[in-house]
Each structure stands twice: as C-alpha cells, then as structure tokens.
PDB file of C-alpha atoms in Angstrom:
ATOM      1  CA  MET A  27      62.452  10.188 106.823  1.00  0.00           C
ATOM      2  CA  ARG A  28      63.042  11.615 102.968  1.00  0.00           C
ATOM      3  CA  ARG A  29      61.815   9.425 100.344  1.00  0.00           C
ATOM      4  CA  ALA A  30      64.312   8.854  97.532  1.00  0.00           C
ATOM      5  CA  PRO A  31      63.225  10.318  93.950  1.00  0.00           C
ATOM      6  CA  ARG A  32      61.916   7.654  91.795  1.00  0.00           C
ATOM      7  CA  GLN A  33      64.714   6.488  89.567  1.00  0.00           C
ATOM      8  CA  ILE A  34      64.324   5.978  85.446  1.00  0.00           C
ATOM      9  CA  PRO A  35      64.609   1.796  85.450  1.00  0.00           C
ATOM     10  CA  THR A  36      67.956   0.982  83.301  1.00  0.00           C
ATOM     11  CA  ALA A  37      67.019  -0.806  79.886  1.00  0.00           C
ATOM     12  CA  ALA A  38      67.603  -4.075  81.719  1.00  0.00           C
ATOM     13  CA  GLU A  39      64.910  -3.281  84.241  1.00  0.00           C
ATOM     14  CA  TRP A  40      62.576  -1.917  81.774  1.00  0.00           C
ATOM     15  CA  ALA A  41      63.224  -5.006  79.372  1.00  0.00           C
ATOM     16  CA  ARG A  42      61.919  -7.210  82.717  1.00  0.00           C
ATOM     17  CA  THR A  43      58.402  -5.687  82.774  1.00  0.00           C
ATOM     18  CA  LEU A  44      57.459  -6.104  79.173  1.00  0.00           C
ATOM     19  CA  PRO A  45      55.075  -9.151  78.733  1.00  0.00           C
ATOM     20  CA  ARG A  46      56.548 -12.254  77.346  1.00  0.00           C
ATOM     21  CA  GLY A  47      55.819 -12.346  73.773  1.00  0.00           C
ATOM     22  CA  ALA A  48      54.702  -8.328  73.725  1.00  0.00           C
ATOM     23  CA  ARG A  49      56.040  -6.751  70.398  1.00  0.00           C
ATOM     24  CA  VAL A  50      59.485  -4.815  71.582  1.00  0.00           C
ATOM     25  CA  PRO A  51      59.455  -1.233  71.255  1.00  0.00           C
ATOM     26  CA  TRP A  52      63.136  -1.079  70.165  1.00  0.00           C
ATOM     27  CA  SER A  53      63.638   2.745  70.274  1.00  0.00           C
ATOM     28  CA  GLU A  54      62.421   2.909  73.794  1.00  0.00           C
ATOM     29  CA  LEU A  55      64.341   0.321  74.713  1.00  0.00           C
ATOM     30  CA  GLU A  56      67.369   2.312  73.706  1.00  0.00           C
ATOM     31  CA  ALA A  57      65.848   5.747  75.518  1.00  0.00           C
ATOM     32  CA  HIS A  58      66.028   3.835  78.542  1.00  0.00           C
ATOM     33  CA  VAL A  59      70.008   3.009  77.746  1.00  0.00           C
ATOM     34  CA  LEU A  60      70.520   6.923  77.050  1.00  0.00           C
ATOM     35  CA  ARG A  61      68.303   7.702  80.004  1.00  0.00           C
ATOM     36  CA  GLU A  62      71.186   9.769  81.415  1.00  0.00           C
ATOM     37  CA  HIS A  63      72.001  12.360  78.463  1.00  0.00           C
ATOM     38  CA  PRO A  64      69.021  14.440  78.159  1.00  0.00           C
ATOM     39  CA  ALA A  65      70.686  15.855  75.172  1.00  0.00           C
ATOM     40  CA  VAL A  66      70.805  12.657  73.435  1.00  0.00           C
ATOM     41  CA  LEU A  67      67.228  11.667  73.988  1.00  0.00           C
ATOM     42  CA  ARG A  68      66.301  15.200  72.914  1.00  0.00           C
ATOM     43  CA  LEU A  69      67.673  13.822  69.218  1.00  0.00           C
ATOM     44  CA  MET A  70      65.630  10.675  69.196  1.00  0.00           C
ATOM     45  CA  GLY A  71      62.379  12.133  68.866  1.00  0.00           C
ATOM     46  CA  PRO A  72      59.126  10.819  70.087  1.00  0.00           C
ATOM     47  CA  ALA A  73      60.387   7.633  71.306  1.00  0.00           C
ATOM     48  CA  ALA A  74      62.251   9.074  73.992  1.00  0.00           C
ATOM     49  CA  ALA A  75      59.369  11.315  75.243  1.00  0.00           C
ATOM     50  CA  GLY A  76      58.454   8.840  77.974  1.00  0.00           C
ATOM     51  CA  VAL A  77      61.801   8.741  79.356  1.00  0.00           C
ATOM     52  CA  ARG A  78      62.180  12.434  78.915  1.00  0.00           C
ATOM     53  CA  ALA A  79      59.181  13.104  80.712  1.00  0.00           C
ATOM     54  CA  SER A  80      59.978  10.725  83.452  1.00  0.00           C
ATOM     55  CA  ARG A  81      63.089  12.592  84.385  1.00  0.00           C
ATOM     56  CA  PRO A  82      62.961  14.220  88.002  1.00  0.00           C
ATOM     57  CA  GLY A  83      63.930  17.667  86.510  1.00  0.00           C
ATOM     58  CA  PHE A  84      61.698  17.333  84.286  1.00  0.00           C
ATOM     59  CA  ARG A  85      58.565  16.658  86.664  1.00  0.00           C
ATOM     60  CA  ALA A  86      59.607  19.289  88.900  1.00  0.00           C
ATOM     61  CA  MET A  87      59.983  21.969  86.083  1.00  0.00           C
ATOM     62  CA  LEU A  88      55.982  20.316  85.226  1.00  0.00           C
ATOM     63  CA  GLY A  89      54.593  20.730  88.673  1.00  0.00           C
ATOM     64  CA  VAL A  90      56.404  24.212  89.370  1.00  0.00           C
ATOM     65  CA  GLY A  91      54.605  25.496  85.986  1.00  0.00           C
ATOM     66  CA  ILE A  92      50.873  23.473  87.172  1.00  0.00           C
ATOM     67  CA  VAL A  93      51.361  25.235  90.600  1.00  0.00           C
ATOM     68  CA  LEU A  94      52.022  28.582  89.208  1.00  0.00           C
ATOM     69  CA  GLY A  95      49.558  28.164  86.497  1.00  0.00           C
ATOM     70  CA  GLY A  96      47.016  27.446  89.119  1.00  0.00           C
ATOM     71  CA  VAL A  97      47.666  30.486  91.147  1.00  0.00           C
ATOM     72  CA  VAL A  98      47.469  32.975  88.500  1.00  0.00           C
ATOM     73  CA  LEU A  99      44.282  31.030  87.252  1.00  0.00           C
ATOM     74  CA  LEU A 100      42.858  31.559  90.742  1.00  0.00           C
ATOM     75  CA  ALA A 101      43.783  35.253  90.940  1.00  0.00           C
ATOM     76  CA  ILE A 102      42.237  35.994  87.793  1.00  0.00           C
ATOM     77  CA  VAL A 103      39.166  34.112  88.275  1.00  0.00           C
ATOM     78  CA  TRP A 104      38.527  35.370  91.904  1.00  0.00           C
ATOM     79  CA  ALA A 105      39.790  38.794  91.865  1.00  0.00           C
ATOM     80  CA  PRO A 106      36.381  40.397  91.688  1.00  0.00           C
ATOM     81  CA  ILE A 107      35.298  38.635  94.221  1.00  0.00           C
ATOM     82  CA  TRP A 108      38.021  39.857  96.463  1.00  0.00           C
ATOM     83  CA  GLY A 109      36.976  43.569  94.934  1.00  0.00           C
ATOM     84  CA  LEU A 110      33.543  42.933  96.441  1.00  0.00           C
ATOM     85  CA  ALA A 111      34.600  41.459  99.762  1.00  0.00           C
ATOM     86  CA  THR A 112      36.644  44.597 100.081  1.00  0.00           C
ATOM     87  CA  LEU A 113      33.669  47.090  99.548  1.00  0.00           C
ATOM     88  CA  SER A 114      30.913  44.820 101.164  1.00  0.00           C
ATOM     89  CA  GLY A 115      31.330  45.815 104.550  1.00  0.00           C
ATOM     90  CA  ASP A 116      31.274  49.857 104.402  1.00  0.00           C
ATOM     91  CA  ALA A 117      28.750  49.385 101.488  1.00  0.00           C
ATOM     92  CA  PHE A 118      25.957  47.512 103.445  1.00  0.00           C
ATOM     93  CA  GLY A 119      26.826  49.178 106.986  1.00  0.00           C
ATOM     94  CA  VAL A 120      28.364  46.221 108.344  1.00  0.00           C
ATOM     95  CA  ARG A 121      31.535  47.795 109.004  1.00  0.00           C
ATOM     96  CA  ASP A 122      34.015  50.827 108.324  1.00  0.00           C
ATOM     97  CA  VAL A 123      36.507  50.809 105.938  1.00  0.00           C
ATOM     98  CA  ASP A 124      38.884  53.337 104.145  1.00  0.00           C
ATOM     99  CA  GLY A 125      37.115  54.190 100.655  1.00  0.00           C
ATOM    100  CA  ALA A 126      40.165  55.895  99.571  1.00  0.00           C
ATOM    101  CA  VAL A 127      41.636  52.404  99.701  1.00  0.00           C
ATOM    102  CA  ALA A 128      38.932  50.305  99.240  1.00  0.00           C
ATOM    103  CA  VAL A 129      37.865  51.665  96.047  1.00  0.00           C
ATOM    104  CA  PRO A 130      40.844  51.344  94.060  1.00  0.00           C
ATOM    105  CA  VAL A 131      41.571  47.777  95.619  1.00  0.00           C
ATOM    106  CA  ALA A 132      38.218  47.142  94.245  1.00  0.00           C
ATOM    107  CA  GLY A 133      39.138  48.939  90.934  1.00  0.00           C
ATOM    108  CA  VAL A 134      42.291  46.907  90.384  1.00  0.00           C
ATOM    109  CA  SER A 135      40.354  43.726  90.564  1.00  0.00           C
ATOM    110  CA  LEU A 136      38.142  45.074  88.057  1.00  0.00           C
ATOM    111  CA  LEU A 137      41.435  45.462  85.538  1.00  0.00           C
ATOM    112  CA  VAL A 138      42.119  41.793  86.181  1.00  0.00           C
ATOM    113  CA  ALA A 139      38.853  41.234  85.296  1.00  0.00           C
ATOM    114  CA  ALA A 140      38.693  43.212  82.324  1.00  0.00           C
ATOM    115  CA  VAL A 141      41.940  41.356  81.057  1.00  0.00           C
ATOM    116  CA  LEU A 142      39.949  38.051  81.582  1.00  0.00           C
ATOM    117  CA  GLN A 143      36.953  39.066  79.919  1.00  0.00           C
ATOM    118  CA  LEU A 144      38.870  40.904  76.609  1.00  0.00           C
ATOM    119  CA  GLY A 145      40.927  37.379  76.539  1.00  0.00           C
ATOM    120  CA  LEU A 146      37.337  35.196  76.444  1.00  0.00           C
ATOM    121  CA  LEU A 147      36.023  37.465  74.090  1.00  0.00           C
ATOM    122  CA  VAL A 148      38.685  37.048  71.590  1.00  0.00           C
ATOM    123  CA  ARG A 149      38.340  33.306  71.847  1.00  0.00           C
ATOM    124  CA  ALA A 150      34.702  33.529  71.455  1.00  0.00           C
ATOM    125  CA  LEU A 151      35.103  35.684  68.385  1.00  0.00           C
ATOM    126  CA  ARG A 152      37.770  33.213  66.958  1.00  0.00           C
ATOM    127  CA  GLY A 153      35.149  30.234  67.034  1.00  0.00           C
ATOM    128  CA  ARG A 154      35.544  28.901  70.810  1.00  0.00           C
ATOM    129  CA  PRO A 155      32.715  30.671  72.702  1.00  0.00           C
ATOM    130  CA  ASP A 156      32.455  28.486  75.731  1.00  0.00           C
ATOM    131  CA  ALA A 157      33.106  30.810  78.654  1.00  0.00           C
ATOM    132  CA  ALA A 158      29.061  31.670  79.407  1.00  0.00           C
ATOM    133  CA  GLY A 159      29.580  30.791  82.872  1.00  0.00           C
ATOM    134  CA  ILE A 160      32.770  32.885  83.840  1.00  0.00           C
ATOM    135  CA  GLY A 161      30.983  35.430  81.704  1.00  0.00           C
ATOM    136  CA  GLY A 162      27.872  35.834  83.714  1.00  0.00           C
ATOM    137  CA  GLY A 163      29.540  35.324  87.000  1.00  0.00           C
ATOM    138  CA  THR A 164      31.777  38.208  86.381  1.00  0.00           C
ATOM    139  CA  ALA A 165      29.355  40.494  84.848  1.00  0.00           C
ATOM    140  CA  VAL A 166      27.106  40.069  88.312  1.00  0.00           C
ATOM    141  CA  LEU A 167      30.035  40.570  90.616  1.00  0.00           C
ATOM    142  CA  ALA A 168      31.307  43.727  88.327  1.00  0.00           C
ATOM    143  CA  VAL A 169      27.416  44.822  88.861  1.00  0.00           C
ATOM    144  CA  LEU A 170      27.877  44.330  92.676  1.00  0.00           C
ATOM    145  CA  ILE A 171      31.129  45.999  93.101  1.00  0.00           C
ATOM    146  CA  GLY A 172      29.705  49.193  90.970  1.00  0.00           C
ATOM    147  CA  ILE A 173      27.223  49.395  93.297  1.00  0.00           C
ATOM    148  CA  GLY A 174      29.218  48.880  96.069  1.00  0.00           C
ATOM    149  CA  THR A 175      31.882  51.512  94.850  1.00  0.00           C
ATOM    150  CA  ALA A 176      29.245  54.129  94.069  1.00  0.00           C
ATOM    151  CA  LEU A 177      27.980  53.866  97.688  1.00  0.00           C
ATOM    152  CA  VAL A 178      31.228  54.189  99.293  1.00  0.00           C
ATOM    153  CA  GLY A 179      32.412  56.862  96.729  1.00  0.00           C
ATOM    154  CA  ALA A 180      29.832  58.883  97.400  1.00  0.00           C
ATOM    155  CA  ARG A 181      29.402  58.504 100.794  1.00  0.00           C
ATOM    156  CA  GLN A 182      33.206  59.167 101.540  1.00  0.00           C
ATOM    157  CA  ASP A 183      33.986  61.164  98.599  1.00  0.00           C
ATOM    158  CA  VAL A 184      36.487  59.273  97.458  1.00  0.00           C
ATOM    159  CA  PRO A 185      38.291  60.556  94.394  1.00  0.00           C
ATOM    160  CA  ALA A 186      37.358  59.681  90.992  1.00  0.00           C
ATOM    161  CA  TRP A 187      35.012  57.205  92.462  1.00  0.00           C
ATOM    162  CA  THR A 188      32.899  57.585  89.252  1.00  0.00           C
ATOM    163  CA  ALA A 189      35.766  56.367  86.974  1.00  0.00           C
ATOM    164  CA  TRP A 190      35.715  52.970  88.998  1.00  0.00           C
ATOM    165  CA  VAL A 191      31.980  52.862  88.592  1.00  0.00           C
ATOM    166  CA  GLY A 192      32.467  53.448  84.861  1.00  0.00           C
ATOM    167  CA  LEU A 193      35.151  50.640  84.626  1.00  0.00           C
ATOM    168  CA  ALA A 194      32.750  48.001  86.582  1.00  0.00           C
ATOM    169  CA  ALA A 195      29.727  48.495  83.935  1.00  0.00           C
ATOM    170  CA  ALA A 196      32.407  48.091  81.210  1.00  0.00           C
ATOM    171  CA  VAL A 197      33.333  44.927  82.921  1.00  0.00           C
ATOM    172  CA  ALA A 198      29.878  43.731  83.390  1.00  0.00           C
ATOM    173  CA  ALA A 199      29.174  44.557  79.500  1.00  0.00           C
ATOM    174  CA  LEU A 200      32.173  42.293  78.807  1.00  0.00           C
ATOM    175  CA  GLY A 201      30.852  39.474  80.483  1.00  0.00           C
ATOM    176  CA  LEU A 202      27.230  39.880  79.204  1.00  0.00           C
ATOM    177  CA  ALA A 203      28.955  40.149  75.441  1.00  0.00           C
ATOM    178  CA  ASN A 204      30.454  36.884  76.531  1.00  0.00           C
ATOM    179  CA  VAL A 205      27.260  34.997  77.667  1.00  0.00           C
ATOM    180  CA  VAL A 206      25.557  36.445  74.413  1.00  0.00           C
ATOM    181  CA  LEU A 207      28.245  35.351  72.540  1.00  0.00           C
ATOM    182  CA  ALA A 208      28.497  31.928  74.023  1.00  0.00           C
ATOM    183  CA  ARG A 209      24.993  31.385  73.109  1.00  0.00           C
ATOM    184  CA  VAL A 210      24.832  32.734  69.598  1.00  0.00           C
ATOM    185  CA  LEU A 211      28.168  32.009  67.835  1.00  0.00           C
ATOM    186  CA  PRO A 212      28.522  28.732  66.659  1.00  0.00           C
ATOM    187  CA  HIS A 213      31.473  26.230  68.069  1.00  0.00           C
ATOM    188  CA  ARG A 214      34.169  26.031  65.699  1.00  0.00           C
ATOM    189  CA  THR A 215      36.153  23.015  65.843  1.00  0.00           C
ATOM    190  CA  ALA A 216      39.992  23.594  64.094  1.00  0.00           C
ATOM    191  CA  PRO A 217      41.034  20.673  61.889  1.00  0.00           C
ATOM    192  CA  PRO A 218      43.504  18.890  62.795  1.00  0.00           C
ATOM    193  CA  ARG A 219      46.545  19.865  61.909  1.00  0.00           C
ATOM    194  CA  PRO A 220      48.494  17.195  59.592  1.00  0.00           C
ATOM    195  CA  ARG A 221      51.934  16.294  61.060  1.00  0.00           C
ATOM    196  CA  ASP A 222      54.681  17.287  58.487  1.00  0.00           C
ATOM    197  CA  ALA A 223      56.275  14.152  57.039  1.00  0.00           C
ATOM    198  CA  ALA A 224      60.471  14.954  57.768  1.00  0.00           C
ATOM    199  CA  SER A 225      62.023  14.957  54.191  1.00  0.00           C
ATOM    200  CA  PRO A 226      65.111  12.886  53.596  1.00  0.00           C
ATOM    201  CA  GLY A 227      67.039  15.876  54.296  1.00  0.00           C
ATOM    202  CA  ASP A 228      65.697  16.629  57.805  1.00  0.00           C
ATOM    203  CA  ARG A 229      66.411  13.052  58.554  1.00  0.00           C
ATOM    204  CA  LEU A 230      69.756  13.044  57.539  1.00  0.00           C
ATOM    205  CA  ASP A 231      70.797  16.050  59.512  1.00  0.00           C
ATOM    206  CA  ARG A 232      68.629  14.159  62.682  1.00  0.00           C
ATOM    207  CA  ASP A 233      70.826  11.224  62.338  1.00  0.00           C
ATOM    208  CA  ARG A 234      73.868  12.769  62.115  1.00  0.00           C
ATOM    209  CA  ALA A 235      73.294  14.714  64.988  1.00  0.00           C
ATOM    210  CA  LEU A 236      72.284  11.832  66.975  1.00  0.00           C
ATOM    211  CA  ASP A 237      75.735  10.154  65.650  1.00  0.00           C
ATOM    212  CA  GLU A 238      78.220  13.179  66.752  1.00  0.00           C
ATOM    213  CA  ALA A 239      75.799  13.291  70.294  1.00  0.00           C
ATOM    214  CA  ILE A 240      76.723   9.440  70.770  1.00  0.00           C
ATOM    215  CA  ALA A 241      80.355   9.981  69.613  1.00  0.00           C
ATOM    216  CA  ALA A 242      80.842  13.076  72.277  1.00  0.00           C
ATOM    217  CA  LEU A 243      80.158  10.555  74.859  1.00  0.00           C
ATOM    218  CA  PRO A 244      83.350   9.262  76.755  1.00  0.00           C
ATOM    219  CA  GLU A 245      84.300   5.405  75.593  1.00  0.00           C
ATOM    220  CA  ALA A 246      83.755   4.047  78.925  1.00  0.00           C
ATOM    221  CA  GLU A 247      80.290   5.330  79.205  1.00  0.00           C
ATOM    222  CA  ARG A 248      79.722   4.195  75.774  1.00  0.00           C
ATOM    223  CA  THR A 249      80.924   0.770  76.803  1.00  0.00           C
ATOM    224  CA  ARG A 250      78.347   1.026  80.106  1.00  0.00           C
ATOM    225  CA  LEU A 251      75.652   1.884  77.994  1.00  0.00           C
ATOM    226  CA  LEU A 252      76.159  -1.035  75.599  1.00  0.00           C
ATOM    227  CA  ASP A 253      76.248  -3.731  78.407  1.00  0.00           C
ATOM    228  CA  ASP A 254      73.119  -2.238  79.557  1.00  0.00           C
ATOM    229  CA  ARG A 255      71.506  -2.635  76.323  1.00  0.00           C
ATOM    230  CA  ARG A 256      73.038  -6.417  76.158  1.00  0.00           C
ATOM    231  CA  ARG A 257      72.003  -7.311  79.090  1.00  0.00           C
ATOM    232  CA  ALA A 258      68.130  -6.134  78.130  1.00  0.00           C
ATOM    233  CA  ILE A 259      68.369  -7.738  74.631  1.00  0.00           C
ATOM    234  CA  GLU A 260      69.553 -11.495  76.263  1.00  0.00           C
ATOM    235  CA  TRP A 261      66.975 -10.840  78.850  1.00  0.00           C
ATOM    236  CA  LEU A 262      64.331 -10.471  76.134  1.00  0.00           C
ATOM    237  CA  ARG A 263      65.755 -13.363  74.010  1.00  0.00           C
ATOM    238  CA  LEU A 264      65.771 -15.794  77.223  1.00  0.00           C
ATOM    239  CA  GLN A 265      62.173 -15.021  77.594  1.00  0.00           C
ATOM    240  CA  GLY A 266      61.688 -15.822  73.971  1.00  0.00           C
ATOM    241  CA  THR A 267      60.404 -12.454  73.673  1.00  0.00           C
ATOM    242  CA  VAL A 268      62.765 -11.958  70.481  1.00  0.00           C
ATOM    243  CA  SER A 269      63.939 -14.848  68.350  1.00  0.00           C
ATOM    244  CA  PRO A 270      67.882 -15.543  68.569  1.00  0.00           C
ATOM    245  CA  ASP A 271      68.547 -13.831  64.970  1.00  0.00           C
ATOM    246  CA  GLU A 272      66.398 -10.938  66.004  1.00  0.00           C
ATOM    247  CA  ALA A 273      68.372 -10.570  69.301  1.00  0.00           C
ATOM    248  CA  ALA A 274      72.025 -10.637  67.234  1.00  0.00           C
ATOM    249  CA  ARG A 275      70.639  -8.008  64.908  1.00  0.00           C
ATOM    250  CA  ALA A 276      70.024  -5.635  67.873  1.00  0.00           C
ATOM    251  CA  MET A 277      73.407  -6.460  69.782  1.00  0.00           C
ATOM    252  CA  ARG A 278      75.028  -5.465  66.488  1.00  0.00           C
ATOM    253  CA  ALA A 279      72.977  -2.197  66.090  1.00  0.00           C
ATOM    254  CA  PRO A 280      75.100   1.330  67.013  1.00  0.00           C
ATOM    255  CA  LEU A 281      74.386   2.919  69.886  1.00  0.00           C
ATOM    256  CA  GLY A 282      71.576   5.203  69.305  1.00  0.00           C
ATOM    257  CA  ARG A 283      70.589   3.299  66.080  1.00  0.00           C
ATOM    258  CA  LEU A 284      68.806   0.358  67.706  1.00  0.00           C
ATOM    259  CA  GLY A 285      65.287   1.317  66.345  1.00  0.00           C
ATOM    260  CA  ALA A 286      66.193   1.611  63.077  1.00  0.00           C
ATOM    261  CA  SER A 287      68.312  -1.296  62.792  1.00  0.00           C
ATOM    262  CA  THR A 288      65.714  -3.643  63.941  1.00  0.00           C
TER     263      THR A 288
END
C-alpha cells in the first residue's frame, strides 16, 4: 500500500505542538498559515525556512541532489580502482584482455582522478589541506595502473601506451603533492562572514513585495488563511500560552505581518 506524502501541518495543528507557556515564534506560525504559497514564503525570509524545507517538492529535489552527488563522488573516488581492475587480469597473467580497449579505459579513469587531484591541490593551496588519505590512495593506484599499462601496452603493442603511463605518473605526482601539502601547510580557518544588516530601504522593499504578494491572493483564500491563523491564536490563548491582550493584537495583525505586529 502506497503511503501518502507527509503534509505540512496547518497553523492550528502546529500551534497544538507548542509546549504550554513556551514563547510563541509568531513569524513561524504565520509561515505555517502560508505554507501552500511558496512565493510568499520566499519573501518571509529565515522565519519560513523550516516550512519551505518541509514542502514535498523541496525534499524531493534535495533527495535527488544528494543521490546524484553521491553517484558523481563515487565515480570520482573509485575511478582509479576501476582502471586498475580493467588491467589487472592481463597484466598479471590471470586472463587475457584486449589492450587496445583496456589501456584507454584505464587512461580515462586516470583523467578523472587527475581532475580530482587538481581540485584537492587547489583546495590545499587555499588553506584547506585535508585530503592526504585520498591523495595517497590515488597515488598508489596510479602507480599500479601505470605498471599494468606498461605491461599490457608493451606485450600487445598498444598504440600510445607510453602516453598513458606518463599520465599515470602525473596523477601519482599530484597525489603525493596532496599528501605533502596536507602535512606541511597549516590549516587556515576562514573567519565567519558577518551577516550584512538589511538597510531600512531593503526592509521597506521586502515588506512592500510581501504586501503585494499577499494582496495578489484571492479574497476567499485570504479569508481561509486568516481563519486558520485565528484558530491557532485562539488555541494558544485558551492554553494560556499567550495573554488575551497579546492574542487580540495577533488577531488584528495584517496577513503576512504577524511577526512584526507582535
């Protein structure tokens, strides 16, 4: 049986999860009110980040990105191993392979490893030399691929096999360079970047854009959203989480301005 996707709770449902007497994050409550309107949530800033991240579409895209990133990373890290496996059978007399195919395949894996090592080298020179393990492992595999390429290439007279051996030597040198830099260079921690305070003009522009986005909603939808917010506030008042005066102030706040009004 297919399980239904997890829905973001309404504001009234979310309010019931707050501990009695807890401080009410009004902006987050309003983000739950507007949970079905991503364009409005984007204008609400950090207060709506949690609600936006809970949307099914956002989670699906995040999952796809993680899977694709994992596949790419796996291909990069394991490329030298694949290249070595391609050559190892013939190089060590276990089984015969076609050197005209195996040597270029191993060479392509070395090209992938070279790109990885160059990226790690740049990272090390910028003060983050933390890839000694990857560099050392890749260097060892590159040496083994170079030996296998030389054996297969010389035995089967594979065209340009010496160039592939030279590439293996270059990748091994890059890996060793990463190992050395990881041991020699100091780790430089970048200072935290200060958050730029929004100027009054920026805040006015953002507030105006938010008001326009709210005004663009159909009147019936605004009424429905305000009713959801009213029920959430009423629950908080009945539980004693907010005072009657604070609840009345929150009720009067324009849609989209609950956090600023309370």
